[in-house]
CSV table of C-alpha atoms and ligand atoms in Angstrom, one decimal:
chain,number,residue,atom,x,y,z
A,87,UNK,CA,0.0,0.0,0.0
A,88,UNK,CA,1.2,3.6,-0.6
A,89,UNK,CA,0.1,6.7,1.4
A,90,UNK,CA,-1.2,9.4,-0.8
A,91,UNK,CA,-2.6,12.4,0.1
A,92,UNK,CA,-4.5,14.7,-2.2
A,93,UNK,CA,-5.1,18.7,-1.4
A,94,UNK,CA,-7.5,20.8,-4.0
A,95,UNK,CA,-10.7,19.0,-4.8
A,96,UNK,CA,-11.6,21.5,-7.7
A,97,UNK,CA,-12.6,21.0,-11.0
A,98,UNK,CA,-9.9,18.7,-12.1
A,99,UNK,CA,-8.5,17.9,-8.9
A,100,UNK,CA,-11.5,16.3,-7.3
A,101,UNK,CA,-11.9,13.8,-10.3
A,102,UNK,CA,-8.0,12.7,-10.0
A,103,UNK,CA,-8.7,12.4,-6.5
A,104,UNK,CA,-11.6,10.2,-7.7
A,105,UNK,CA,-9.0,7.8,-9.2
A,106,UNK,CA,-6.7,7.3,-6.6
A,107,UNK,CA,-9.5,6.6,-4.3
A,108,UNK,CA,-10.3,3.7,-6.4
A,109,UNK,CA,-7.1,2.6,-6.7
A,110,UNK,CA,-6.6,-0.9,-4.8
A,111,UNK,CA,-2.9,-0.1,-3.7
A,112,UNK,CA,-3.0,3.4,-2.5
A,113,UNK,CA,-4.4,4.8,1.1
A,114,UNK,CA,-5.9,7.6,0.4
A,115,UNK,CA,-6.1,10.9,2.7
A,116,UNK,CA,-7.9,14.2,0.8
A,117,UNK,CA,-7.9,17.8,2.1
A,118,UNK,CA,-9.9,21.0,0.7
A,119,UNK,CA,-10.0,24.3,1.9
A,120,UNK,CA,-13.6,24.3,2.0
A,121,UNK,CA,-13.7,21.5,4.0
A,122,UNK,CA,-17.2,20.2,3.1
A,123,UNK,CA,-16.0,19.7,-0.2
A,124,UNK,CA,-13.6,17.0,1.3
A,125,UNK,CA,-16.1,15.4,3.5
A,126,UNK,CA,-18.8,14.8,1.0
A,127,UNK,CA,-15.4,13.7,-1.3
A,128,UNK,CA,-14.7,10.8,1.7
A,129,UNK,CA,-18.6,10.1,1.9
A,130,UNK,CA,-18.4,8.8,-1.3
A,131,UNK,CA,-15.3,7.4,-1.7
A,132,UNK,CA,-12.8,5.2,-0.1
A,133,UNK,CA,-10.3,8.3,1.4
A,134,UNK,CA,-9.8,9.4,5.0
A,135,UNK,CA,-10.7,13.8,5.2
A,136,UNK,CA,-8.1,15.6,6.7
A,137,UNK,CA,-8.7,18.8,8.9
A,138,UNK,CA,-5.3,20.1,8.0
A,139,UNK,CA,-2.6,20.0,5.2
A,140,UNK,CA,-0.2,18.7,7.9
A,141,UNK,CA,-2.8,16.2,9.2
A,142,UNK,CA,-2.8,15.1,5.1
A,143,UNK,CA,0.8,14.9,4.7
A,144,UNK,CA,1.5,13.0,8.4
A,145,UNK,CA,2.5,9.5,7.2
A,146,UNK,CA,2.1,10.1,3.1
A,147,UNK,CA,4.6,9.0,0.8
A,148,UNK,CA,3.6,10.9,-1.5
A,149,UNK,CA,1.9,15.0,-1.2
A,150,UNK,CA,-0.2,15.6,-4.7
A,151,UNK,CA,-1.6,19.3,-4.6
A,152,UNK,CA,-3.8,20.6,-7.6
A,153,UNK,CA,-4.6,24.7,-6.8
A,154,UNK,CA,-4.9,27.4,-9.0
A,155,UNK,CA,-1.5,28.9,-8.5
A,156,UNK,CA,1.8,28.1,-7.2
A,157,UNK,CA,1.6,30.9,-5.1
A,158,UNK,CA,-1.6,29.2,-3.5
A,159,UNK,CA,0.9,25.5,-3.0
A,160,UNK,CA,3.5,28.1,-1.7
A,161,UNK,CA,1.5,28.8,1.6
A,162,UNK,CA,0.1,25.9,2.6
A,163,UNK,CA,3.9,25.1,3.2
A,164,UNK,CA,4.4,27.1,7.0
A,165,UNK,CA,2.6,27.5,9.9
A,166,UNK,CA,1.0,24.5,12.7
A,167,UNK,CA,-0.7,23.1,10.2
A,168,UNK,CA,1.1,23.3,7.1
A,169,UNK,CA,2.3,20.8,5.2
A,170,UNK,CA,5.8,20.8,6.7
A,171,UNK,CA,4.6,20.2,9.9
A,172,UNK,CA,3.4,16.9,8.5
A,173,UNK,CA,5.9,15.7,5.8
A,174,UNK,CA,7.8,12.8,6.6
A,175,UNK,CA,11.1,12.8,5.5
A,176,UNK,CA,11.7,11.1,2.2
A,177,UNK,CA,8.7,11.9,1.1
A,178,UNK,CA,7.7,14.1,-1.8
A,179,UNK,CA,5.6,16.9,-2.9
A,180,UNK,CA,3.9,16.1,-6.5
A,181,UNK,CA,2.3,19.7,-7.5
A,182,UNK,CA,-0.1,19.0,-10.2
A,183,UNK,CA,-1.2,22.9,-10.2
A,184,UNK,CA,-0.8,24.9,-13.7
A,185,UNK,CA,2.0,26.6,-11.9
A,186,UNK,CA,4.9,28.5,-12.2
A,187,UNK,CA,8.4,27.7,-12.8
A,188,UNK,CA,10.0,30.7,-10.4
A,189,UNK,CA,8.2,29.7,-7.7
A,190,UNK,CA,7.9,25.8,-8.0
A,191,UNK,CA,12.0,25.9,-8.2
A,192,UNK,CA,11.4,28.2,-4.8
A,193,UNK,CA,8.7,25.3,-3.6
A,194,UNK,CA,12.1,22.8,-4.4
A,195,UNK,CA,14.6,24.3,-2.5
A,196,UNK,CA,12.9,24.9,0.7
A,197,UNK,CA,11.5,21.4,0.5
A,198,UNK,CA,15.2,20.4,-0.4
A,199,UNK,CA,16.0,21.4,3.2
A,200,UNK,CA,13.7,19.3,4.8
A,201,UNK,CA,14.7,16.0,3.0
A,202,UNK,CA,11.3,16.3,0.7
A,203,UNK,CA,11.3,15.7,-2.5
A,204,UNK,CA,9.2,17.8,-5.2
A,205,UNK,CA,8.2,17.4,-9.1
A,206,UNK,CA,5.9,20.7,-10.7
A,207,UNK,CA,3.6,17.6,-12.6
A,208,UNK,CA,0.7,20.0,-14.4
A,209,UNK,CA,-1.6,17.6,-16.4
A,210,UNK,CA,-3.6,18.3,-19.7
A,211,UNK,CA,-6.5,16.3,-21.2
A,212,UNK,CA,-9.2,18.1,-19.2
A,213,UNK,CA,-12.0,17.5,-16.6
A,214,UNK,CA,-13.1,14.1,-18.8
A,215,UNK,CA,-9.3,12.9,-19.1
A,216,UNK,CA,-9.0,13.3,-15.2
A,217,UNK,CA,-12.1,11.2,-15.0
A,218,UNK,CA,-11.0,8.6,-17.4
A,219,UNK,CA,-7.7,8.2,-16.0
A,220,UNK,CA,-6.3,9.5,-19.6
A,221,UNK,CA,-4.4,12.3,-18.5
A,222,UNK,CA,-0.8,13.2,-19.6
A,223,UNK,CA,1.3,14.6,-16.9
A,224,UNK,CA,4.3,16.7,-17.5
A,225,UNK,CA,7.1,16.8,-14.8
A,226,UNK,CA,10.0,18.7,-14.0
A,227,UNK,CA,12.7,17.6,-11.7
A,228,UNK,CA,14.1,14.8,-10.5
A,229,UNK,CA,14.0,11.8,-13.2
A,230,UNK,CA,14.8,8.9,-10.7
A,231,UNK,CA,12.5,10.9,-8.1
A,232,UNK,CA,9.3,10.9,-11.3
A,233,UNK,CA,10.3,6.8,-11.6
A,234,UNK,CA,9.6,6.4,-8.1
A,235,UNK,CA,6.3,8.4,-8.0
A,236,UNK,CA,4.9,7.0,-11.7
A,237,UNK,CA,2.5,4.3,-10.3
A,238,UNK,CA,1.1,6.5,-8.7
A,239,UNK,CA,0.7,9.1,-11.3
A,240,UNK,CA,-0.7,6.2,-13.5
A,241,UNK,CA,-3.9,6.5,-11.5
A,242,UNK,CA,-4.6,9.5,-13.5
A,243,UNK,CA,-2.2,9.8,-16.2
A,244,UNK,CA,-1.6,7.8,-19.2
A,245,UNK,CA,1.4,9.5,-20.6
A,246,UNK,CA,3.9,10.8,-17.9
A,247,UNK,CA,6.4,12.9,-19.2
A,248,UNK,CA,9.7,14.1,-17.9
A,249,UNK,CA,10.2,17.2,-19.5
A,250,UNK,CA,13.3,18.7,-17.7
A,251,UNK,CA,14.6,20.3,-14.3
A,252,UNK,CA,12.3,21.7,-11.7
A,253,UNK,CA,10.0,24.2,-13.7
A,254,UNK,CA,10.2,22.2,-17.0
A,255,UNK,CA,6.5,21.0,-16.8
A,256,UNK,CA,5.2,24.3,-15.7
A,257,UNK,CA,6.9,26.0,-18.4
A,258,UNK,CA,5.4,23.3,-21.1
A,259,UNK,CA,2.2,23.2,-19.8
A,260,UNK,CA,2.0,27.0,-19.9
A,261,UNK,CA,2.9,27.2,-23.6
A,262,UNK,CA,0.8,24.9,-24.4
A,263,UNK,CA,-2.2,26.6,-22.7
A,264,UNK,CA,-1.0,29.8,-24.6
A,265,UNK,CA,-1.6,27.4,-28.0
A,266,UNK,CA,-5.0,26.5,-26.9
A,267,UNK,CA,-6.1,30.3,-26.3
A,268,UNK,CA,-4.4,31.3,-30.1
A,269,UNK,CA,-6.7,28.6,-31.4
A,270,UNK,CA,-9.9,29.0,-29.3
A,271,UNK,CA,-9.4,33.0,-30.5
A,272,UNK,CA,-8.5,33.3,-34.2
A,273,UNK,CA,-11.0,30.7,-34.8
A,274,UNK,CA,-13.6,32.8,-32.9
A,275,UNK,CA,-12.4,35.5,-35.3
A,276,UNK,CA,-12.8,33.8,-38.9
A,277,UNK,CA,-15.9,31.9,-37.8
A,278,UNK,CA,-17.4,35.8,-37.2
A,279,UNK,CA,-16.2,37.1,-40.3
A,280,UNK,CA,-17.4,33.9,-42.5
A,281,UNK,CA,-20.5,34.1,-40.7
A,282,UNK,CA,-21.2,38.0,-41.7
A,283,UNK,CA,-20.2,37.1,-45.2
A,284,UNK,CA,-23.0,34.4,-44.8
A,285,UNK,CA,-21.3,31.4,-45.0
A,286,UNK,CA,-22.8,28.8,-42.0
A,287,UNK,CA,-20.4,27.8,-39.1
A,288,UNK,CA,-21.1,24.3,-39.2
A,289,UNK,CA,-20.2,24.0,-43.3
A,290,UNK,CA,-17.0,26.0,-42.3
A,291,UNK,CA,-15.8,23.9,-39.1
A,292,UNK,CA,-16.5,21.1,-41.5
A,293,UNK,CA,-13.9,22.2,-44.0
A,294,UNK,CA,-11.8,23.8,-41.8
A,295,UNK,CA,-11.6,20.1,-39.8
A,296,UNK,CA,-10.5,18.4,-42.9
A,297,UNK,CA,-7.7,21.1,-43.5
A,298,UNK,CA,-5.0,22.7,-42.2
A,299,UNK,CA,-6.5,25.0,-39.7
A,300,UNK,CA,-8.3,23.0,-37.7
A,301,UNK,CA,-7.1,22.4,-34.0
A,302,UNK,CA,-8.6,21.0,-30.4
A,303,UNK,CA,-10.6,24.7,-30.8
A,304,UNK,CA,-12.4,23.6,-34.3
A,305,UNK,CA,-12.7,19.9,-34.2
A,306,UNK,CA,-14.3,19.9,-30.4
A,307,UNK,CA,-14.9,23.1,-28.8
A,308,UNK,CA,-16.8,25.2,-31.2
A,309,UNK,CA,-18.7,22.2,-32.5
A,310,UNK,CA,-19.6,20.7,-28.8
A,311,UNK,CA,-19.8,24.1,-26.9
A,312,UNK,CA,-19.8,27.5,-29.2
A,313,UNK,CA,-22.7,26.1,-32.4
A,314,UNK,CA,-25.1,24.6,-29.1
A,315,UNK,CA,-24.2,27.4,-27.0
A,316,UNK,CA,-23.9,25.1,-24.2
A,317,UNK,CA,-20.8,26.4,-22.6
A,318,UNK,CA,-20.3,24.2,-19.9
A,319,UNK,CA,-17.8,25.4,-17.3
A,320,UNK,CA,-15.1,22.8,-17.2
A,321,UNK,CA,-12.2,25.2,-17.1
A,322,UNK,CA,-12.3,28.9,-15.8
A,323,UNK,CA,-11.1,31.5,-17.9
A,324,UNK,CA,-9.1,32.8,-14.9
A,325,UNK,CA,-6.8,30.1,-14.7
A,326,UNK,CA,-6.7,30.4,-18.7
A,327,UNK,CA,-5.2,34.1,-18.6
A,328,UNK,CA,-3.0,32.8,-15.4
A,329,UNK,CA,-1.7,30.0,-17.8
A,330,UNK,CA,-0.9,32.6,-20.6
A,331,UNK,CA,0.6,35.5,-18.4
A,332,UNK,CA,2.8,32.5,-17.4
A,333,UNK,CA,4.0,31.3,-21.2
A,334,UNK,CA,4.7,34.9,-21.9
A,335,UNK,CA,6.6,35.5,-18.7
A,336,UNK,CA,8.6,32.4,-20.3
A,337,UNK,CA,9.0,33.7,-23.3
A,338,UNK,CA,10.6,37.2,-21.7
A,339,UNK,CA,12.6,35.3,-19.2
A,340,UNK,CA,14.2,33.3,-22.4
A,341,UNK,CA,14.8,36.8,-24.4
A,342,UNK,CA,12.5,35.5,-26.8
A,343,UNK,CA,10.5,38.1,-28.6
A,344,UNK,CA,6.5,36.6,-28.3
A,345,UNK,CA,4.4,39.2,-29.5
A,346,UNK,CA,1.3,36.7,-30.3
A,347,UNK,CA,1.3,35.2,-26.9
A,348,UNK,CA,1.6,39.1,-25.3
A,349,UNK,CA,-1.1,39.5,-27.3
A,350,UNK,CA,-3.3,36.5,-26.5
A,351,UNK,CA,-2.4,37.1,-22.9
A,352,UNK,CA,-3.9,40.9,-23.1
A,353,UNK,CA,-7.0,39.4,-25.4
A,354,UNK,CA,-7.4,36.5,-22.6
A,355,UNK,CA,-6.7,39.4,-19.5
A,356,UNK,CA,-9.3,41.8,-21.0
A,357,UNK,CA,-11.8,38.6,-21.9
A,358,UNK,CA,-11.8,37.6,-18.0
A,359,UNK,CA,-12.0,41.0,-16.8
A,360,UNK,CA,-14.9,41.5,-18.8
A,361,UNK,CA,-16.7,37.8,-18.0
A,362,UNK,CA,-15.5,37.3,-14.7
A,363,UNK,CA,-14.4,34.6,-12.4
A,364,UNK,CA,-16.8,31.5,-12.6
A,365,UNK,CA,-16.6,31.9,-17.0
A,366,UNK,CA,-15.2,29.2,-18.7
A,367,UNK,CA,-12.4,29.7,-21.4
A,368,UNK,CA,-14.3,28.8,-24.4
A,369,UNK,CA,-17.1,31.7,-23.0
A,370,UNK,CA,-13.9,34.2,-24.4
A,371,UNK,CA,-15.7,33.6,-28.0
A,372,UNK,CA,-18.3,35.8,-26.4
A,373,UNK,CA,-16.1,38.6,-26.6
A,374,UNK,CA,-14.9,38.0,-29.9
A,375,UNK,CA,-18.6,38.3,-31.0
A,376,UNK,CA,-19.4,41.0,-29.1
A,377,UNK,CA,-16.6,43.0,-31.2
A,378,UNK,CA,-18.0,41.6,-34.3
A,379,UNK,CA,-21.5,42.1,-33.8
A,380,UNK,CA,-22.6,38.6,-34.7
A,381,UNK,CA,-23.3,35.8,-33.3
A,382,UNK,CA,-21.4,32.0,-34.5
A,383,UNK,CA,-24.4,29.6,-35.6
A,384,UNK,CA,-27.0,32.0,-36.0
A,385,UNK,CA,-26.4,32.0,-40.3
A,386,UNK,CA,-29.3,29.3,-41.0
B,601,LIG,P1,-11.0,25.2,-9.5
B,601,LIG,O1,-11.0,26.6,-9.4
B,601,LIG,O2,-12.1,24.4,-10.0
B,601,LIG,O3,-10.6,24.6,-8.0
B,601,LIG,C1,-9.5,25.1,-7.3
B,601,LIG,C2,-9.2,24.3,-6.1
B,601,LIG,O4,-8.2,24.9,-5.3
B,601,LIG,C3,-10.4,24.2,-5.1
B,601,LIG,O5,-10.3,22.9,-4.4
B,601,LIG,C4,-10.2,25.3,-4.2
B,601,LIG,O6,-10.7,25.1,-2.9
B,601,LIG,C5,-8.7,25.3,-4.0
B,601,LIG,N1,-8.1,26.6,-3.7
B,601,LIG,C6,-8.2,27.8,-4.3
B,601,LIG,N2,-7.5,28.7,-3.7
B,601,LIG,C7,-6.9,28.1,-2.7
B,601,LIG,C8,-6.0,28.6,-1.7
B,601,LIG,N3,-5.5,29.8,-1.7
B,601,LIG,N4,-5.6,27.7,-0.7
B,601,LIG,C9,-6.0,26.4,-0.8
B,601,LIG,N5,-6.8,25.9,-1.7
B,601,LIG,C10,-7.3,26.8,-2.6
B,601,LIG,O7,-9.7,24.9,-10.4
B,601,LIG,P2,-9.3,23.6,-11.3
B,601,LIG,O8,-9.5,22.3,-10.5
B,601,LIG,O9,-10.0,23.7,-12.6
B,601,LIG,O10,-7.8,23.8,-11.5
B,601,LIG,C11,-6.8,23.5,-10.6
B,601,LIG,C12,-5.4,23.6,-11.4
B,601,LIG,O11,-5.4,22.7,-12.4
B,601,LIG,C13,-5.2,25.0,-12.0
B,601,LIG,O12,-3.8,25.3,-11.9
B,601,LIG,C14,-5.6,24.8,-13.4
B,601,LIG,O13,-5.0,25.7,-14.3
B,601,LIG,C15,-5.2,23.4,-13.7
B,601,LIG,N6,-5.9,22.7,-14.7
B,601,LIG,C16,-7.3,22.6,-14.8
B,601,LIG,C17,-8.0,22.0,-15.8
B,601,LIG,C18,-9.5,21.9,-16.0
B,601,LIG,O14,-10.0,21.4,-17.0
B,601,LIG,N7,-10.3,22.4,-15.0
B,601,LIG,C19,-7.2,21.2,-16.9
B,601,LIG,C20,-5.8,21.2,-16.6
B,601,LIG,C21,-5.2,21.9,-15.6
B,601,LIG,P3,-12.2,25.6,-2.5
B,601,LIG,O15,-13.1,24.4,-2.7
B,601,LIG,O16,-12.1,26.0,-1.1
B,601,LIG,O17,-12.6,26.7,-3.4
């Protein structure tokens, strides 16, 4: 049996938790800051609720923590009833947040001291990968550290990467966010013009699907959740624009001139200023509407 303990039963996190619950080998302890969210999470599965992140950590092998920020990891760290208090050494600190390089290499060292171990480990595949156990998990640090960890990881993930030193699968994860914004955007943009020249969204996705533009954005989110309007909040636009201020950050840190993903991350800032916190990404196309005056779906 290994000792896992899960902190941050959100959107994605609660579902991976979801997993390891039902994973015959693993002991599972869960924590949430609202803490009711972690009690109905033991309710219904096989996982003990901790009141504390140190009460969650005390006798773990292995810490997995999915928040919106690094920042947010970052403090549960100090204090009675953080996670240091509780860390055994040995063990280690998986942090599958969309985080941050600076500060997960910042998470390593002071976890360094205490004989802890950590890996930045952000995952892709969404809400229905987490649920599926389909996930693919990109990790930074410590190779022979990720080979101990894996079987765990497999609970959830399918393809576990090791992408590079501490910050490696923040950094990737980030970019890659950045790519899904570009696409969910400029196809928001020639689906309004097409439509105001008349042409119907649906025959254009169509083509556009069988040709080179298409992307993740064409083939599934404007078909499934743009043309029905359903919009269903799976991923907040929030932790979109966090994903893309990161990727450009990145891009500056490297000396690399980005000006598309400084662009998308303005497009993506001003989208979630205007829609708010609870929007989901895809709800950006909104905005992109709005500025056109039209609506994508509504040519008959
Ligand atoms: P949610 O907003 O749905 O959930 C956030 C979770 O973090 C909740 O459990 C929340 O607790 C907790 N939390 C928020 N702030 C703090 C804090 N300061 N201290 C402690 N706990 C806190 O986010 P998601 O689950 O969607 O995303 C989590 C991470 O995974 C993000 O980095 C995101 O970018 C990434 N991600 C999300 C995907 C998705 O499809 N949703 C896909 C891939 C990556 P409470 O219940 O109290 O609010």
């Amino acid at each position: 049996m290994t000792t896992v303990a899960f902190l941050g039963l959100g959107a994605i996190g609660r579902p991976m938790a979801a997993r390891l619950a039902a994973a015959s080998d693993i002991e599972l302890a869960v924590w949430n800051r609202t803490a009711d969210r972690a009690r109905s999470f033991s309710a219904e599965h096989r996982a003990r609720h901790a009141a504390t992140p140190a009460d969650a950590a005390r006798g773990a092998a292995v810490v997995i923590t999915c928040l919106p920020i690094s920042a947010d990891v970052e403090r549960l760290l100090d204090g009675p009833d953080g996670l240091l208090a509780g860390f055994s050494k040995g063990a280690a600190l998986v942090d599958c947040t969309s985080g941050d390089p600076a500060t997960s290499r910042r998470i390593a060292s002071r976890l360094a001291e205490h004989g802890v171990g950590f890996l930045d480990a952000p995952v892709s595949g969404g809400t229905i990968g987490a649920e599926q156990g389909t996930l693919t998990v990109m990790v930074g640090g410590d190779a022979a550290l990720l080979d101990r960890v894996r079987p765990v990881l497999s609970a959830f993930g399918k393809k576990i990467v090791h992408c590079g030193d501490v910050g490696a699968g923040d950094a990737l994860k980030a970019v890659n966010n950045a790519l899904l914004a570009v696409h969910v955007w400029s196809t928001g943009e020639g689906l309004a013009a097409l439509e105001k020249l008349g042409v119907k969204a649906d025959v254009a996705l169509d083509v556009i699907n069988a040709s080179s533009g298409r992307s993740n954005a064409s083939m599934n989110l404007f078909p499934e959740r743009v043309l029905t309007r359903a919009f269903p909040r799976t991923f907040r636009l929030a932790l979109l624009d966090k994903d893309i201020g990161i990727a450009a950050g990145v891009a500056r840190d490297q000396k690399v001139p980005a000006p598309l993903l400084q662009l998308a991350a303005d497009l993506f800032r001003i989208a979630h200023n205007a829609l708010g916190e609870e929007a989901d990404h895809v709800e950006a196309v909104k905005l992109v509407e709005q500025w056109a005056g039209v609506r994508i779906g509504d040519t008959k």
